[in-house]
Coordinates of C-alpha atoms and ligand atoms in Angstrom, one line a residue:
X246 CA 162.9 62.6 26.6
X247 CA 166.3 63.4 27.3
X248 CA 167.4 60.0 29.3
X249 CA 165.7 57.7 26.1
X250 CA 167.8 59.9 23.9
X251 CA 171.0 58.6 25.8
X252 CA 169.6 55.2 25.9
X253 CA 169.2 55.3 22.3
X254 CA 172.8 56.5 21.5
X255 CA 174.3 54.4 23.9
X256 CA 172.3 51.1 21.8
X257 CA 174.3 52.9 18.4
X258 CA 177.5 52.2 20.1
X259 CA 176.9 49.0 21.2
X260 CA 175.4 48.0 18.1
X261 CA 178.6 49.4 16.1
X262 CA 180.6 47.7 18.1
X263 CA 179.2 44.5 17.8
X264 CA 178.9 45.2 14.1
X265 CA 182.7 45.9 13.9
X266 CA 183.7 42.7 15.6
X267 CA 181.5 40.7 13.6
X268 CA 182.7 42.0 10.1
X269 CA 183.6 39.6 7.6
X270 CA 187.1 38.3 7.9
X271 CA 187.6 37.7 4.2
X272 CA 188.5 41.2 3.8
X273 CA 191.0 41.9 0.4
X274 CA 194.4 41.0 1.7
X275 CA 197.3 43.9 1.3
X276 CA 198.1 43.8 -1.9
X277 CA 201.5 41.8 -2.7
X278 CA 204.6 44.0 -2.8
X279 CA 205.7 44.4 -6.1
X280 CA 208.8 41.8 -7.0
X281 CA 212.1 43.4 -5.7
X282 CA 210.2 45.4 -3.3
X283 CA 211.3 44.1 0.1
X284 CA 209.3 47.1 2.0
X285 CA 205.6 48.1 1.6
X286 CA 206.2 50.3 4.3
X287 CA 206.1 53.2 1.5
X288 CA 205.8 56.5 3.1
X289 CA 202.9 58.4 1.2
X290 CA 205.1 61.3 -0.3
X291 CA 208.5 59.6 -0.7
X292 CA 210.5 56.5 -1.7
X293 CA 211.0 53.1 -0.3
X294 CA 212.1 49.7 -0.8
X295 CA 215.2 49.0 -3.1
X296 CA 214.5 52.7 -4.7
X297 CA 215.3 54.4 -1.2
X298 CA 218.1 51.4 -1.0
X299 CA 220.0 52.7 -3.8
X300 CA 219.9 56.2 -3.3
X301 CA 221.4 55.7 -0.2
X302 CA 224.2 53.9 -1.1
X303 CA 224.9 56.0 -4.0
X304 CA 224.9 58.7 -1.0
X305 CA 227.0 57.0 1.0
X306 CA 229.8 56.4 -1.4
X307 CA 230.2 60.1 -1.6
X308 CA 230.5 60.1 2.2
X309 CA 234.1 59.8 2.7
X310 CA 233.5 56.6 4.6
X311 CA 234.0 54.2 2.3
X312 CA 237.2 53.1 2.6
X313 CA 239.5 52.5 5.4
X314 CA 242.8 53.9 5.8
X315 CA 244.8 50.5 6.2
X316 CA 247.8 51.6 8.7
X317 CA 245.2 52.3 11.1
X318 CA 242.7 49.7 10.4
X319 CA 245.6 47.4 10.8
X320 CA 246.5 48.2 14.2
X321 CA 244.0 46.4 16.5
X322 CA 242.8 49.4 19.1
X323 CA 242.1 51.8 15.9
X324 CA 240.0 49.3 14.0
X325 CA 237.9 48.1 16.4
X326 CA 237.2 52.1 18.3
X327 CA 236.5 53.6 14.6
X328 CA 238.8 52.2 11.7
X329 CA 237.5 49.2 10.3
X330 CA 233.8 48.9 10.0
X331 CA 233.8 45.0 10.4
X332 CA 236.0 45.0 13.5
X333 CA 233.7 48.0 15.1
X334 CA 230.1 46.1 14.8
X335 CA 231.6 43.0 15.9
X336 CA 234.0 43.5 18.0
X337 CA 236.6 41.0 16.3
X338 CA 239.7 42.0 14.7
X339 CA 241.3 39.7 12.4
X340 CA 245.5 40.3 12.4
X341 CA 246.2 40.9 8.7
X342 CA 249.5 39.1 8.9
X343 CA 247.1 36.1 8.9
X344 CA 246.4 37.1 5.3
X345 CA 249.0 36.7 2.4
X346 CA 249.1 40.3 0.9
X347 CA 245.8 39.3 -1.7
X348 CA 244.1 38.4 1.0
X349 CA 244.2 41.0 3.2
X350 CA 240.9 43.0 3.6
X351 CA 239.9 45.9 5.6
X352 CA 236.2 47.3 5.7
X353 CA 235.2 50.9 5.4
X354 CA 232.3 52.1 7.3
X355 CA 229.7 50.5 5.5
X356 CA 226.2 50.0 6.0
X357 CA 226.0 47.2 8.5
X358 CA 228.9 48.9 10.8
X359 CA 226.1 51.3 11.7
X360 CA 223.3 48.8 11.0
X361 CA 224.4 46.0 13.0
X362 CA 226.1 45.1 16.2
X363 CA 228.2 47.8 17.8
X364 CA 226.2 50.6 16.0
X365 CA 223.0 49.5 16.6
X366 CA 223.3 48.9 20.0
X367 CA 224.9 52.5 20.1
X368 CA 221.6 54.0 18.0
X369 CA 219.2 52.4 20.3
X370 CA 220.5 53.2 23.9
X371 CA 221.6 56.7 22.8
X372 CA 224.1 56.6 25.3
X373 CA 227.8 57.0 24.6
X374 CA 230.9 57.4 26.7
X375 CA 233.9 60.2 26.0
X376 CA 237.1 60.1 27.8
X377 CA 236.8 63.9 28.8
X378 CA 233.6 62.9 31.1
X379 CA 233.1 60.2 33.6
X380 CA 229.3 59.9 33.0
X381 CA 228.1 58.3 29.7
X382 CA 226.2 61.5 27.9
X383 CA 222.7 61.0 26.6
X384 CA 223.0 61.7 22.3
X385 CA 220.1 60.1 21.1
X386 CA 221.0 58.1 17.5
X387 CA 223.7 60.2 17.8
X388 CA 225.8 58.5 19.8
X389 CA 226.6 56.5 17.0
X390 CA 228.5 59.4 15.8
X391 CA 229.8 60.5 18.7
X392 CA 231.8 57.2 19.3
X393 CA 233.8 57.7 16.8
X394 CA 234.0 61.7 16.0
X395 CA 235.0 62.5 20.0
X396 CA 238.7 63.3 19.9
X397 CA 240.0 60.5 21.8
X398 CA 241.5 62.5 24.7
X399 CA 241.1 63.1 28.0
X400 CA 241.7 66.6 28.2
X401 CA 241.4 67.0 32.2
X402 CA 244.4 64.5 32.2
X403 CA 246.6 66.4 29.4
X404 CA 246.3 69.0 31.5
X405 CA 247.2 67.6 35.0
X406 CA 250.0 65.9 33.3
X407 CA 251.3 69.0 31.4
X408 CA 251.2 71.6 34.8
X409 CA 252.8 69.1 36.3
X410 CA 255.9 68.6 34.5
X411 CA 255.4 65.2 33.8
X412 CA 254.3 65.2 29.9
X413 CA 257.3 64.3 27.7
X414 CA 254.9 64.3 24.4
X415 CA 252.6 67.0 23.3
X416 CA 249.1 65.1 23.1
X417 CA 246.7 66.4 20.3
X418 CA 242.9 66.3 19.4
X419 CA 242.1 63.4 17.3
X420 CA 239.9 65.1 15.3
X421 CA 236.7 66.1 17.5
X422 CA 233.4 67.1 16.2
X423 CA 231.6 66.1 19.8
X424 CA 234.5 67.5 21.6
X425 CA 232.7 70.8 20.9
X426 CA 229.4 70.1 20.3
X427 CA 229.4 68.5 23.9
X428 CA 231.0 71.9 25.3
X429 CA 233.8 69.5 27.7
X430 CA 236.4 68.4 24.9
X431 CA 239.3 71.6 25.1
X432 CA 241.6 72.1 27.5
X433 CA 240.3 74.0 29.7
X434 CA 241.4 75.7 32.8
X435 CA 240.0 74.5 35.9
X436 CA 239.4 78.2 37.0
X437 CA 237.7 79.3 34.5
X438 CA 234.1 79.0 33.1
X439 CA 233.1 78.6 29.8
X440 CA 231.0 79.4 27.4
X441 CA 228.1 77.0 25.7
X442 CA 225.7 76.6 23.1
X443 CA 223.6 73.8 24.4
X444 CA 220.8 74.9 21.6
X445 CA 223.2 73.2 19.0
X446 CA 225.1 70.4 21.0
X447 CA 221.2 69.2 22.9
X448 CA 219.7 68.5 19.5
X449 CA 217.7 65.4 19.9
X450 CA 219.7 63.2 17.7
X451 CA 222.9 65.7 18.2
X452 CA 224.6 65.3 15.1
X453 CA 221.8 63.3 12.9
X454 CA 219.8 66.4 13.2
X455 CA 222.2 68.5 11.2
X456 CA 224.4 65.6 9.2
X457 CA 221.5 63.8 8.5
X458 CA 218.2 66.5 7.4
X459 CA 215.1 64.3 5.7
X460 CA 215.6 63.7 2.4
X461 CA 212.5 65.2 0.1
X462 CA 211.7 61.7 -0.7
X463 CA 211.2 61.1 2.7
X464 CA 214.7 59.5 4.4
X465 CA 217.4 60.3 5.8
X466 CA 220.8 61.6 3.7
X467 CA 223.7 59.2 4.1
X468 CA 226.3 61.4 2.7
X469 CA 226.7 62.7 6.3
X470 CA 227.9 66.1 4.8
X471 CA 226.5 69.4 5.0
X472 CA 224.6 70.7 2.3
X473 CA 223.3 74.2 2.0
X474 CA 220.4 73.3 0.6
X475 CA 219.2 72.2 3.1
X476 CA 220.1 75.3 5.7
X477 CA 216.5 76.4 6.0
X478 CA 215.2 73.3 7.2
X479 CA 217.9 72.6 9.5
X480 CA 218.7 75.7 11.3
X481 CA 215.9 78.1 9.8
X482 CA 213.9 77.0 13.3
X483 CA 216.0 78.7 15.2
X484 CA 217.6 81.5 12.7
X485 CA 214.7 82.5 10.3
X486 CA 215.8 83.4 6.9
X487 CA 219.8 81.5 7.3
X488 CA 221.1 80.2 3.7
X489 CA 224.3 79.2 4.7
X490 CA 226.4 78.0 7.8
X491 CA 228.7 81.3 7.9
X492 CA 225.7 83.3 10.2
X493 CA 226.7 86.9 11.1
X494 CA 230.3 85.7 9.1
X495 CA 230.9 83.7 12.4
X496 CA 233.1 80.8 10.6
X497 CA 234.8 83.9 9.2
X498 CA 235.2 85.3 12.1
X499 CA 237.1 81.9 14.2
X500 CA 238.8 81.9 11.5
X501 CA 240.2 85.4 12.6
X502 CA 240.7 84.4 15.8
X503 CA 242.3 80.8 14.8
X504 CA 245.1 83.2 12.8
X505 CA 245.8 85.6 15.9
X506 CA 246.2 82.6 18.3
X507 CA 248.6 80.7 15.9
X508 CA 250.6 84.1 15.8
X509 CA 250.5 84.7 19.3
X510 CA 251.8 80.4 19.7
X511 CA 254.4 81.4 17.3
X512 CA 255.7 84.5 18.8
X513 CA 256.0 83.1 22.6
X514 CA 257.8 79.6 21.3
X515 CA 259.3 80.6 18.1
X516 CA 257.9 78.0 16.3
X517 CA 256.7 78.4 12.7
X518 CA 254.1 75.7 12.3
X519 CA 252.1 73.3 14.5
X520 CA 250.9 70.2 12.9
X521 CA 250.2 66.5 14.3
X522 CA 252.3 63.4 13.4
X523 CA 253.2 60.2 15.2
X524 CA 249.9 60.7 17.4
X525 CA 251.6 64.1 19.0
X526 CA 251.3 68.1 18.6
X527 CA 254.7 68.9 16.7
X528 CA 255.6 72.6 16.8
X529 CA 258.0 73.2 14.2
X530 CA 260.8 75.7 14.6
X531 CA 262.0 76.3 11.1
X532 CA 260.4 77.1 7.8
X533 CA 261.9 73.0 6.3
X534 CA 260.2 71.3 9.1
X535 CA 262.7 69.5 9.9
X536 CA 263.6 71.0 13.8
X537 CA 260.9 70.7 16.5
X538 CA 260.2 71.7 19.8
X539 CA 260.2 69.1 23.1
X540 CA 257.5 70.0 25.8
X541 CA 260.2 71.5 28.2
X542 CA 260.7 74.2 25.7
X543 CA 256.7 75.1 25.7
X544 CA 255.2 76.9 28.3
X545 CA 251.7 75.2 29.5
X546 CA 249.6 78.5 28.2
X547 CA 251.1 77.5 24.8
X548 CA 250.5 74.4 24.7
X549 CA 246.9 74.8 25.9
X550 CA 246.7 77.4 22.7
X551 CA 248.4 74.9 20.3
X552 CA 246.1 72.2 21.4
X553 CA 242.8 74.3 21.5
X554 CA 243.9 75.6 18.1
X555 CA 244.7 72.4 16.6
X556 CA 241.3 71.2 17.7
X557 CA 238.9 73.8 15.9
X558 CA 241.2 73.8 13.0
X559 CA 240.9 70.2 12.5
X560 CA 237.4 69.3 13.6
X561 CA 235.9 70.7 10.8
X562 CA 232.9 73.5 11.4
X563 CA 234.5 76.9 12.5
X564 CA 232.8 77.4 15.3
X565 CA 229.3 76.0 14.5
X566 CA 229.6 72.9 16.2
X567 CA 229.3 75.1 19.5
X568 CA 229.6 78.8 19.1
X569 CA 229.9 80.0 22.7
X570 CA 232.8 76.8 23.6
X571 CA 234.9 78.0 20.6
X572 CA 234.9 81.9 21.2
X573 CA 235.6 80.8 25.2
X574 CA 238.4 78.6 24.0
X575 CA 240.1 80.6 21.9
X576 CA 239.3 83.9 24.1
X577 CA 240.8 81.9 27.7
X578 CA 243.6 80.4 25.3
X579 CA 244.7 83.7 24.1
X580 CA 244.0 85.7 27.0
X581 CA 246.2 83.2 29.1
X582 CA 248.9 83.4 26.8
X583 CA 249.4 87.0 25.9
X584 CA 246.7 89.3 28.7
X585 CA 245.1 90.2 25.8
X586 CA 242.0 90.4 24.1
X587 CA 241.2 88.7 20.7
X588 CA 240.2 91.1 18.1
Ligands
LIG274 C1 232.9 53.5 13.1 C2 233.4 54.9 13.2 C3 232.5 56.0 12.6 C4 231.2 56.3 12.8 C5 230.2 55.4 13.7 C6 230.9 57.5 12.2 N1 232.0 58.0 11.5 FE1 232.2 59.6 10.4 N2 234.0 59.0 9.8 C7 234.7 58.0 10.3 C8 235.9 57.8 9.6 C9 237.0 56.8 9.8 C10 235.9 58.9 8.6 C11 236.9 59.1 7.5 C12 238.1 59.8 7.9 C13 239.3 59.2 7.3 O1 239.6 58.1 7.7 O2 239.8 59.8 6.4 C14 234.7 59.6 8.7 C15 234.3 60.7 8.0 C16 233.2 61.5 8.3 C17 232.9 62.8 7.6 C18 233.7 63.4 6.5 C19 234.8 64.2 7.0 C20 235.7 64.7 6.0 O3 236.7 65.3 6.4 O4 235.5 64.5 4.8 C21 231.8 63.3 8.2 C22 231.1 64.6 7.8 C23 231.4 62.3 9.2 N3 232.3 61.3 9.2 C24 230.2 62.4 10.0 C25 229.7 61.4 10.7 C26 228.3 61.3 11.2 C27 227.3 62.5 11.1 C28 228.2 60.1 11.8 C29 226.9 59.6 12.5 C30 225.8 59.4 11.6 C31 229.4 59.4 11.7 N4 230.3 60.2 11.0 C32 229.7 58.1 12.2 C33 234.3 57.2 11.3 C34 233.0 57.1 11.8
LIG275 C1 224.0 72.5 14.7 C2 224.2 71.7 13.6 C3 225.3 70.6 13.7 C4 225.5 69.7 14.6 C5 224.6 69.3 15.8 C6 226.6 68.9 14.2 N1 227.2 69.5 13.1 FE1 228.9 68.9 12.2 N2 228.9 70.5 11.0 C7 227.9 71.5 11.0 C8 228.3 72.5 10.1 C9 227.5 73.7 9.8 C10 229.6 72.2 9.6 C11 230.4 73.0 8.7 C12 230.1 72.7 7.2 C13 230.9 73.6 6.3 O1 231.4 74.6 6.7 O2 231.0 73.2 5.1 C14 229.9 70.9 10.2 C15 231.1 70.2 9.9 C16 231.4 68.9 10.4 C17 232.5 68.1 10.0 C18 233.5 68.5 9.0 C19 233.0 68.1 7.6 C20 234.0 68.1 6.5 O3 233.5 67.8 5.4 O4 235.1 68.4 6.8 C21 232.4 66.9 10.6 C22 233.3 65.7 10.5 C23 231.2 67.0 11.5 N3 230.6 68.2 11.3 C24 230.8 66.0 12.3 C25 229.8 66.1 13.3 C26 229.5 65.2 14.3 C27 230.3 63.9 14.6 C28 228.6 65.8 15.1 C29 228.0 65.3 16.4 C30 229.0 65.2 17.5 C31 228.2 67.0 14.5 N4 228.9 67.2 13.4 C32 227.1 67.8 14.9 C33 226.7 71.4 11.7 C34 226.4 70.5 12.8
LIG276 C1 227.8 56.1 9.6 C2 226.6 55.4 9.9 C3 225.7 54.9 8.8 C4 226.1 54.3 7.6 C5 227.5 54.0 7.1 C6 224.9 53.9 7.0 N1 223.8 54.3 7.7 FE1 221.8 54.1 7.2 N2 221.3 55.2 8.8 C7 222.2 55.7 9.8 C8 221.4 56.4 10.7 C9 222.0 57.1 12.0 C10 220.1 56.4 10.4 C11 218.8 57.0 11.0 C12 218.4 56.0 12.1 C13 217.2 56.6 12.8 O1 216.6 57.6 12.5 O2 216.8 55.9 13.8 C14 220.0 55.6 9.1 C15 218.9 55.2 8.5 C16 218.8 54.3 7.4 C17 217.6 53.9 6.8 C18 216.2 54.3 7.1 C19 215.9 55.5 6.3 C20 215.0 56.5 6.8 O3 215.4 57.6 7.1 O4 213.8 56.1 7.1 C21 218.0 53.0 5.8 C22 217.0 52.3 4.8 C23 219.4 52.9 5.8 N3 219.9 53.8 6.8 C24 220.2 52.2 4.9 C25 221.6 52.3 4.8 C26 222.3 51.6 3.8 C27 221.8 50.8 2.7 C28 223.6 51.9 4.0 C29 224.9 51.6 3.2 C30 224.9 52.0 1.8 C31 223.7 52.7 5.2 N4 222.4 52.9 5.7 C32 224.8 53.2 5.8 C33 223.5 55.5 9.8 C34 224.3 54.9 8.8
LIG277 C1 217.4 74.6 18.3 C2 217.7 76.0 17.8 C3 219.0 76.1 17.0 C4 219.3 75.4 15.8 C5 218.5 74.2 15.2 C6 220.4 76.0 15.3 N1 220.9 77.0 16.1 FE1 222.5 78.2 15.8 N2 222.2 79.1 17.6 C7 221.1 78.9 18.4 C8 221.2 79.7 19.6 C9 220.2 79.8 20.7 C10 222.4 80.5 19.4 C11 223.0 81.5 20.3 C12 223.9 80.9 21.3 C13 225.0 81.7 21.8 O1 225.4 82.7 21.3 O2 225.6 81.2 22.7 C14 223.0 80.1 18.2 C15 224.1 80.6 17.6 C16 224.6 80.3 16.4 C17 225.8 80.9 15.8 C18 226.7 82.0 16.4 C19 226.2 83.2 15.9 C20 226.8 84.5 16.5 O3 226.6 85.5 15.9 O4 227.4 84.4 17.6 C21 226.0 80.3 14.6 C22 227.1 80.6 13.6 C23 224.9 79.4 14.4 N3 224.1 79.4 15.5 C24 224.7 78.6 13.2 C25 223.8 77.7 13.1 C26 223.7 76.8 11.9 C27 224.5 76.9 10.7 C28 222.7 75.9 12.2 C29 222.2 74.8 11.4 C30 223.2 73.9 10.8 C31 222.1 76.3 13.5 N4 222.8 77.3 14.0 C32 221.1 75.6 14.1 C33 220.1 78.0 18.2 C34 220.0 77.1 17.1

């Protein structure tokens, strides 16, 4: 009884099987995608096509991305690393003294410097290289980003060249987003350890995850800025109930700790005012900005401050980015500077 049951069932499959491969081939074709729509790959709860086209690039042009600046994208090395979007995904630069002054054009980064070339090739291997590390780190699409938004510096050097007497310029971060979240990018001293938040800097994508949340139509946003409305489905995973990026007032609180550092920078060189110009740290020694400081007139724990300062000041997340690296850079900077605590 129970082996012709068996027998039986295993004639169904057989059967539907053979019924499946012998089904009609004239099926209905997909239906035709309506005119303009160059993708019937519609998602079932969100937008595609040229609708998802132009949302995104009314996104993007609120991005900050748009344009170039033009005395970097000028200069060869910038616009190919990050400062023209044409010389990045290709690789080419074109000298604009070729050009009459009409003709000269530089590109922003536009859709086909992420989506083409250079970019692409970035997006799919997920692997980038930083000057502060001698292995290529693993970013997913983010490496992308991280190309660009690294600070530019190899901070192991600045500070071998600085102890030893030998730096005649003050180097600073060139504004360095992944020189936090990738926990490597201060100057650190090579005694010490420091802290890290890996849970923010070993997202997947890295910074897609945050810069880029799913839109509720179903893509993801191309303004690349944060947007509280979406704090509960970016970090709510991980801190339940969070509505903005200030958690436990910790951008409030590097803030603090940015002040008591510049203060403490201030009081040990008697400079007023540290800003970058000329690709260098300038600390200025009077309220007209008009005197500065040289390196042999800055002790290395200053320097160190200034440049660890300079870099969360500049890169744009107080703290967030990598909550443990900050509070350890600012807390080794000061500590060094002054044997004190931060507050
Ligand atoms: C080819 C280089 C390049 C790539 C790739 C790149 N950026 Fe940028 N990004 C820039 C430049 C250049 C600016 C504009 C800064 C300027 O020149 O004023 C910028 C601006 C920004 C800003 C606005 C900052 C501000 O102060 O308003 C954010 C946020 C940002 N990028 C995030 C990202 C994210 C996230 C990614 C990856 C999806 C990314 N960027 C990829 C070069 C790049
Ligand atoms: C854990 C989430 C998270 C990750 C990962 C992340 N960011 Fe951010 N980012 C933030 C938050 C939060 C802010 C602060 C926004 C604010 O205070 O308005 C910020 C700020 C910034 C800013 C300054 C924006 C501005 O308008 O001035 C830039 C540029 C930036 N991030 C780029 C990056 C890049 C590049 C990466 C990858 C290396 C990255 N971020 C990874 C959360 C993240
Ligand atoms: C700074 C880099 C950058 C720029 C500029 C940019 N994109 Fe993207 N775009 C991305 C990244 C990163 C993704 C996500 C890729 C992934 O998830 O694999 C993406 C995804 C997309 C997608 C797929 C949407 C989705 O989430 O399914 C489309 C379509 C798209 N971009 C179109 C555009 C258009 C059009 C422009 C210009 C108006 C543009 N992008 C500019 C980085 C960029
Ligand atoms: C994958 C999980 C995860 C995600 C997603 C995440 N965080 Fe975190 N976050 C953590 C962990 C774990 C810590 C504690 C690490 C530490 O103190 O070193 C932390 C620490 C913090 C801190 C420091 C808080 C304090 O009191 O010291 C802030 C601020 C923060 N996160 C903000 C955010 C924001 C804003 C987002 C979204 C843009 C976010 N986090 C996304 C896991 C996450």
């Amino acid at each position: 009884m129970r082996n012709s049951m068996y027998k039986l069932i295993g004639v169904l499959i057989i059967l539907s099987f053979v019924l499946v491969a012998c089904a009609p081939a004239d099926e209905p074709a997909p239906q035709e995608p309506a005119p303009g729509d160059n993708n019937a790959q519609q998602p079932a709860d969100g937008i595609a096509g040229l609708a998802m086209t132009n949302r995104i690039s009314e996104e993007w042009k609120q991005s900050g991305k748009m344009f170039a600046v033009p005395s970097v994208a000028a200069r060869e090395a910038c616009a190919v690393a990050c400062h023209d979007g044409y010389a990045f995904s290709t690789g080419e630069f074109t000298d604009p003294e070729q050009f009459d002054e009409e003709g000269m054009h530089f590109v922003g980064i536009d859709c086909q410097s992420c989506h083409s070339g250079t970019g692409q090739e970035l997006m799919d291997t997920g692997l980038v290289s930083v000057p502060f590390a001698d292995e290529e780190i693993q970013a997913g699409t983010g490496a992308l980003c991280i190309t660009c938004h690294h600070g530019r510096r190899d901070t192991r050097a600045i500070y071998e060249e600085y102890e030893g007497g030998g730096a005649t310029r003050f180097s600073y971060p060139h504004y360095g987003p992944a020189a936090l979240t990738t926990g490597m990018g201060g100057v650190e001293y090579p005694d010490v350890e420091y802290g890290h938040t890996p849970a923010h800097g070993e997202l997947e994508n890295t910074c897609l995850t945050c810069h880029m949340p799913q839109t509720a139509d179903g893509y993801r946003d191309h303004t690349f800025q944060m947007d509280e409305q979406y704090a509960g489905q970016t970090c709510g995973g991980c801190h339940s109930g969070i509505t903005d990026w200030n958690l436990n007032g910790f951008q409030d609180q590097v803030q603090e700790w940015v002040s008591q550092l510049e203060e403490a920078i201030f009081e040990e060189t008697g400079s007023v005012y540290i800003s970058s110009g000329g690709g260098q740290l300038i600390f200025y020694a009077d309220e007209a900005r008009t005197e500065t400081l040289t390196p042999d007139q800055v002790s290395l724990e200053a320097f160190i401050a200034a440049y660890n300062v300079y870099l969360i000041r500049t890169e744009g997340s107080w703290g967030v980015h990598n909550p443990a690296y900050t509070r350890s850079l600012l807390q080794e900077s000061y500590r060094a500077l002054t044997g004190d605590e931060l507050q």
